[in-house]
Coordinates of C-alpha atoms in Angstrom, one line a residue:
X1458 CA 0.0 0.1 0.1
X1459 CA 1.4 3.6 -0.9
X1460 CA 2.0 6.2 0.9
X1461 CA -0.9 9.2 0.8
X1462 CA 0.3 12.1 -0.5
X1463 CA -0.2 15.4 1.1
X1464 CA -3.2 17.0 -1.5
X1465 CA -5.5 20.1 -1.6
X1466 CA -9.1 20.0 -2.1
X1467 CA -9.4 21.4 -5.1
X1468 CA -6.7 18.3 -6.6
X1469 CA -8.7 15.3 -4.1
X1470 CA -12.7 16.8 -5.8
X1471 CA -10.7 17.1 -9.9
X1472 CA -9.6 13.4 -9.4
X1473 CA -12.3 11.9 -7.9
X1474 CA -14.5 14.2 -11.0
X1475 CA -12.3 11.5 -12.7
X1476 CA -13.4 7.8 -11.0
X1477 CA -17.2 9.4 -11.8
X1478 CA -18.0 11.4 -9.3
X1479 CA -20.1 14.7 -9.6
X1480 CA -20.4 18.6 -8.3
X1481 CA -24.2 18.2 -5.6
X1482 CA -23.5 21.3 -3.2
X1483 CA -21.6 23.3 -1.5
X1484 CA -21.7 25.2 2.5
X1485 CA -18.8 27.0 3.2
X1486 CA -15.4 25.4 2.2
X1487 CA -17.1 21.4 2.1
X1488 CA -18.2 20.1 -0.8
X1489 CA -20.4 17.6 -1.4
X1490 CA -19.6 14.6 -4.6
X1491 CA -21.7 12.1 -5.5
X1492 CA -22.2 9.6 -7.5
X1493 CA -24.7 7.3 -9.3
X1494 CA -23.7 4.5 -10.0
X1495 CA -22.9 1.9 -7.5
X1496 CA -24.1 5.7 -4.8
X1497 CA -22.0 6.6 -3.0
X1498 CA -21.3 10.7 -1.2
X1499 CA -19.0 12.0 0.3
X1500 CA -17.8 15.4 1.5
X1501 CA -14.0 17.1 0.6
X1502 CA -12.9 19.7 2.7
X1503 CA -12.0 22.7 -0.1
X1504 CA -8.8 23.0 2.0
X1505 CA -4.9 24.7 0.9
X1506 CA -4.1 21.0 3.0
X1507 CA -6.2 17.8 3.6
X1508 CA -4.6 15.8 6.6
X1509 CA -3.7 12.8 5.9
X1510 CA -6.0 10.3 8.1
X1511 CA -9.1 12.9 7.0
X1512 CA -8.4 12.0 3.1
X1513 CA -7.7 8.4 4.0
X1514 CA -11.5 8.7 5.2
X1515 CA -12.6 9.5 1.8
X1516 CA -11.4 7.6 -0.6
X1517 CA -12.4 4.8 1.9
X1518 CA -16.1 6.2 1.7
X1519 CA -16.0 6.2 -2.2
X1520 CA -15.2 2.3 -2.3
X1521 CA -11.6 3.0 -3.9
X1522 CA -8.4 1.8 -2.6
X1523 CA -5.3 3.9 -1.8
X1524 CA -3.5 2.9 -5.2
X1525 CA -6.2 3.6 -7.1
X1526 CA -6.4 6.8 -6.1
X1527 CA -3.0 7.6 -6.4
X1528 CA -3.6 7.1 -10.1
X1529 CA -6.4 9.3 -10.3
X1530 CA -4.1 12.3 -8.8
X1531 CA -0.9 12.0 -11.6

């Protein structure tokens, strides 16, 4: 398993867009992303840096592996 990089919320949202997630709504700096088939929904804070634990939890909610997410970033 690869080590998670420190990335911004903007990069995280862009990567999940490649995985089929789309923008649902925003409240303050928190953006809700959704995927319909299979259903998955998560909240990504649009901050300059995401904590690794927060990022790991978001990836888990999306149903992706860490390695799969890192491939989406590149």
